[in-house]
PDB file of C-alpha atoms in Angstrom:
ATOM      1  CA  MET A  20      22.115  22.831  38.765  1.00 55.00           C
ATOM      2  CA  ASN A  21      20.333  19.808  37.616  1.00 73.00           C
ATOM      3  CA  LYS A  22      20.239  19.073  33.388  1.00 88.00           C
ATOM      4  CA  ASP A  23      16.460  19.532  31.736  1.00 92.00           C
ATOM      5  CA  ILE A  24      16.036  17.794  28.393  1.00 94.00           C
ATOM      6  CA  TRP A  25      15.189  19.484  25.166  1.00 94.00           C
ATOM      7  CA  LEU A  26      13.373  17.727  22.341  1.00 93.00           C
ATOM      8  CA  ILE A  27      14.352  18.599  19.499  1.00 94.00           C
ATOM      9  CA  TYR A  28      12.066  17.936  16.326  1.00 92.00           C
ATOM     10  CA  HIS A  29      14.094  17.675  13.284  1.00 93.00           C
ATOM     11  CA  LYS A  30      14.932  15.879   9.912  1.00 93.00           C
ATOM     12  CA  SER A  31      18.457  14.398   9.295  1.00 95.00           C
ATOM     13  CA  SER A  32      21.006  13.412   6.970  1.00 95.00           C
ATOM     14  CA  LEU A  33      21.963   9.511   7.424  1.00 93.00           C
ATOM     15  CA  SER A  34      25.390   8.131   6.126  1.00 94.00           C
ATOM     16  CA  PRO A  35      25.775   4.578   5.248  1.00 93.00           C
ATOM     17  CA  ARG A  36      28.164   4.402   8.226  1.00 94.00           C
ATOM     18  CA  SER A  37      25.467   5.766  10.697  1.00 94.00           C
ATOM     19  CA  SER A  38      24.641   3.472  13.907  1.00 91.00           C
ATOM     20  CA  ILE A  39      21.204   4.555  13.226  1.00 88.00           C
ATOM     21  CA  ASN A  40      20.929   3.818   9.544  1.00 89.00           C
ATOM     22  CA  MET A  41      19.861   0.110   9.462  1.00 87.00           C
ATOM     23  CA  ASP A  42      18.054  -0.108   5.217  1.00 88.00           C
ATOM     24  CA  GLY A  43      20.166   1.997   3.614  1.00 89.00           C
ATOM     25  CA  SER A  44      18.185   5.195   4.345  1.00 90.00           C
ATOM     26  CA  ASP A  45      19.229   8.787   3.094  1.00 92.00           C
ATOM     27  CA  PHE A  46      17.319  10.537   6.250  1.00 91.00           C
ATOM     28  CA  MET A  47      15.874   9.972   9.195  1.00 91.00           C
ATOM     29  CA  VAL A  48      12.930  12.757  10.929  1.00 90.00           C
ATOM     30  CA  GLY A  49      13.469  11.859  14.810  1.00 89.00           C
ATOM     31  CA  VAL A  50      13.067  13.545  17.843  1.00 90.00           C
ATOM     32  CA  SER A  51      16.141  14.024  20.437  1.00 93.00           C
ATOM     33  CA  ALA A  52      16.369  13.676  24.307  1.00 94.00           C
ATOM     34  CA  VAL A  53      18.452  16.390  24.984  1.00 96.00           C
ATOM     35  CA  PRO A  54      20.068  16.782  28.396  1.00 96.00           C
ATOM     36  CA  ALA A  55      21.849  20.559  28.639  1.00 96.00           C
ATOM     37  CA  ARG A  56      20.844  23.806  30.830  1.00 94.00           C
ATOM     38  CA  GLU A  57      20.144  25.790  27.877  1.00 95.00           C
ATOM     39  CA  MET A  58      18.292  25.620  24.861  1.00 95.00           C
ATOM     40  CA  MET A  59      21.729  26.778  22.102  1.00 96.00           C
ATOM     41  CA  GLU A  60      23.590  24.404  25.126  1.00 96.00           C
ATOM     42  CA  ALA A  61      21.435  21.276  23.724  1.00 96.00           C
ATOM     43  CA  ILE A  62      21.535  22.320  19.742  1.00 97.00           C
ATOM     44  CA  GLU A  63      24.914  22.572  19.814  1.00 97.00           C
ATOM     45  CA  LEU A  64      24.980  19.438  21.717  1.00 97.00           C
ATOM     46  CA  PHE A  65      22.917  17.477  19.752  1.00 97.00           C
ATOM     47  CA  LYS A  66      24.861  19.138  16.660  1.00 97.00           C
ATOM     48  CA  GLU A  67      27.017  17.268  17.614  1.00 97.00           C
ATOM     49  CA  HIS A  68      25.789  13.915  18.705  1.00 95.00           C
ATOM     50  CA  LEU A  69      25.306  13.807  15.085  1.00 96.00           C
ATOM     51  CA  ARG A  70      28.744  14.339  13.746  1.00 96.00           C
ATOM     52  CA  GLU A  71      29.761  11.816  15.970  1.00 96.00           C
ATOM     53  CA  ASP A  72      27.594   9.094  14.517  1.00 95.00           C
ATOM     54  CA  TYR A  73      28.009  10.132  11.107  1.00 96.00           C
ATOM     55  CA  MET A  74      24.915  12.474  10.498  1.00 95.00           C
ATOM     56  CA  ALA A  75      23.928  16.015  10.057  1.00 96.00           C
ATOM     57  CA  PRO A  76      21.173  17.851  10.895  1.00 96.00           C
ATOM     58  CA  MET A  77      19.343  19.253   7.527  1.00 95.00           C
ATOM     59  CA  GLU A  78      16.276  20.833   8.923  1.00 93.00           C
ATOM     60  CA  LEU A  79      15.042  21.838  12.193  1.00 93.00           C
ATOM     61  CA  TRP A  80      11.209  22.500  13.208  1.00 90.00           C
ATOM     62  CA  LYS A  81      11.278  22.661  16.984  1.00 90.00           C
ATOM     63  CA  CYS A  82      13.193  22.127  20.255  1.00 92.00           C
ATOM     64  CA  VAL A  83      11.185  22.263  23.729  1.00 90.00           C
ATOM     65  CA  LYS A  84      11.694  21.680  26.779  1.00 90.00           C
ATOM     66  CA  TRP A  85      10.725  18.202  28.293  1.00 87.00           C
ATOM     67  CA  GLY A  86       7.838  19.427  31.326  1.00 77.00           C
ATOM     68  CA  SER A  87       6.372  22.365  28.809  1.00 65.00           C
ATOM     69  CA  GLY A  88       3.007  20.163  27.397  1.00 63.00           C
ATOM     70  CA  ASP A  89       4.363  20.991  23.814  1.00 57.00           C
ATOM     71  CA  TYR A  90       5.988  17.693  22.667  1.00 58.00           C
ATOM     72  CA  GLY A  91       3.722  16.720  19.459  1.00 59.00           C
ATOM     73  CA  LEU A  92       3.033  12.958  21.031  1.00 49.00           C
ATOM     74  CA  GLU A  93       0.472  12.321  17.782  1.00 48.00           C
ATOM     75  CA  SER A  94       2.747  11.512  15.498  1.00 52.00           C
ATOM     76  CA  GLU A  95       4.298   8.051  15.050  1.00 48.00           C
ATOM     77  CA  ILE A  96       7.773   8.033  17.538  1.00 55.00           C
ATOM     78  CA  GLY A  97       5.429   9.832  20.317  1.00 61.00           C
ATOM     79  CA  ALA A  98       5.662   6.563  22.282  1.00 63.00           C
ATOM     80  CA  ASP A  99       9.279   6.379  21.631  1.00 75.00           C
ATOM     81  CA  ILE A 100       9.454   9.655  23.211  1.00 79.00           C
ATOM     82  CA  GLU A 101       9.439   9.250  27.172  1.00 80.00           C
ATOM     83  CA  GLU A 102      11.155   6.654  26.545  1.00 85.00           C
ATOM     84  CA  SER A 103      14.854   8.657  25.158  1.00 87.00           C
ATOM     85  CA  VAL A 104      14.352  10.836  28.029  1.00 86.00           C
ATOM     86  CA  THR A 105      14.118   8.561  30.884  1.00 87.00           C
ATOM     87  CA  LEU A 106      17.977   7.421  28.960  1.00 90.00           C
ATOM     88  CA  ALA A 107      18.876  10.616  28.146  1.00 92.00           C
ATOM     89  CA  GLN A 108      18.521  11.620  31.787  1.00 90.00           C
ATOM     90  CA  ALA A 109      19.891   8.301  33.692  1.00 91.00           C
ATOM     91  CA  SER A 110      22.806   8.419  31.425  1.00 92.00           C
ATOM     92  CA  ASN A 111      23.480  11.914  30.566  1.00 93.00           C
ATOM     93  CA  THR A 112      23.531  11.531  27.037  1.00 92.00           C
ATOM     94  CA  THR A 113      21.798  12.939  23.642  1.00 92.00           C
ATOM     95  CA  ILE A 114      19.275   9.700  22.579  1.00 90.00           C
ATOM     96  CA  THR A 115      17.724  10.276  19.365  1.00 87.00           C
ATOM     97  CA  THR A 116      14.648   8.239  18.181  1.00 84.00           C
ATOM     98  CA  GLY A 117      12.582   8.333  14.637  1.00 84.00           C
ATOM     99  CA  ILE A 118      11.342   6.859  11.144  1.00 82.00           C
ATOM    100  CA  SER A 119      13.754   6.296   8.124  1.00 83.00           C
ATOM    101  CA  SER A 120      13.290   7.545   5.118  1.00 81.00           C
ATOM    102  CA  GLU A 121      12.944   3.656   3.702  1.00 80.00           C
ATOM    103  CA  PHE A 122      10.546   3.174   6.734  1.00 79.00           C
ATOM    104  CA  LEU A 123       8.031   6.559   4.873  1.00 77.00           C
ATOM    105  CA  ALA A 124       8.612   5.566   1.613  1.00 77.00           C
ATOM    106  CA  ASP A 125       7.026   1.975   2.637  1.00 74.00           C
ATOM    107  CA  LEU A 126       4.230   3.789   5.030  1.00 68.00           C
ATOM    108  CA  GLU A 127       3.822   6.036   0.892  1.00 67.00           C
ATOM    109  CA  GLU A 128       3.624   2.992  -0.796  1.00 65.00           C
ATOM    110  CA  GLU A 129       0.857   1.264   1.430  1.00 62.00           C
ATOM    111  CA  LEU A 130      -1.455   4.776   1.679  1.00 58.00           C
ATOM    112  CA  VAL A 131      -1.426   4.902  -2.252  1.00 54.00           C
ATOM    113  CA  VAL A 132      -2.444   1.197  -2.234  1.00 50.00           C
ATOM    114  CA  VAL A 133      -5.083   2.012   0.239  1.00 52.00           C
ATOM    115  CA  LYS A 134      -6.034   5.405  -1.503  1.00 50.00           C
ATOM    116  CA  SER A 135      -6.312   3.116  -5.172  1.00 49.00           C
ATOM    117  CA  GLU A 136      -9.010   0.419  -3.283  1.00 50.00           C
TER     118      GLU A 136
END
């Protein structure tokens, strides 16, 4: 039986030891593409993936099967989701893409400057 790809939308803590933590962030907001047969298996594999990279889930917002059409692709990371799905299918491993807390803080500062002008 082939595995489906599940998209898990989340906020996860970032340890300084995490390979994803490039800028000293405390957390990231992202989407993980997880190959699994069932949703609960996908969530467990996702949590294991985070633990292995010194991360932990803080919030899980949505878990949808790739192909359902309910992706929320209008987000900042939407363009990376299809690439993550392709990589997850090819490697049979979880692929995570997202935005770090430091990057989000920079975006908020830019928005404040633009609004005040």
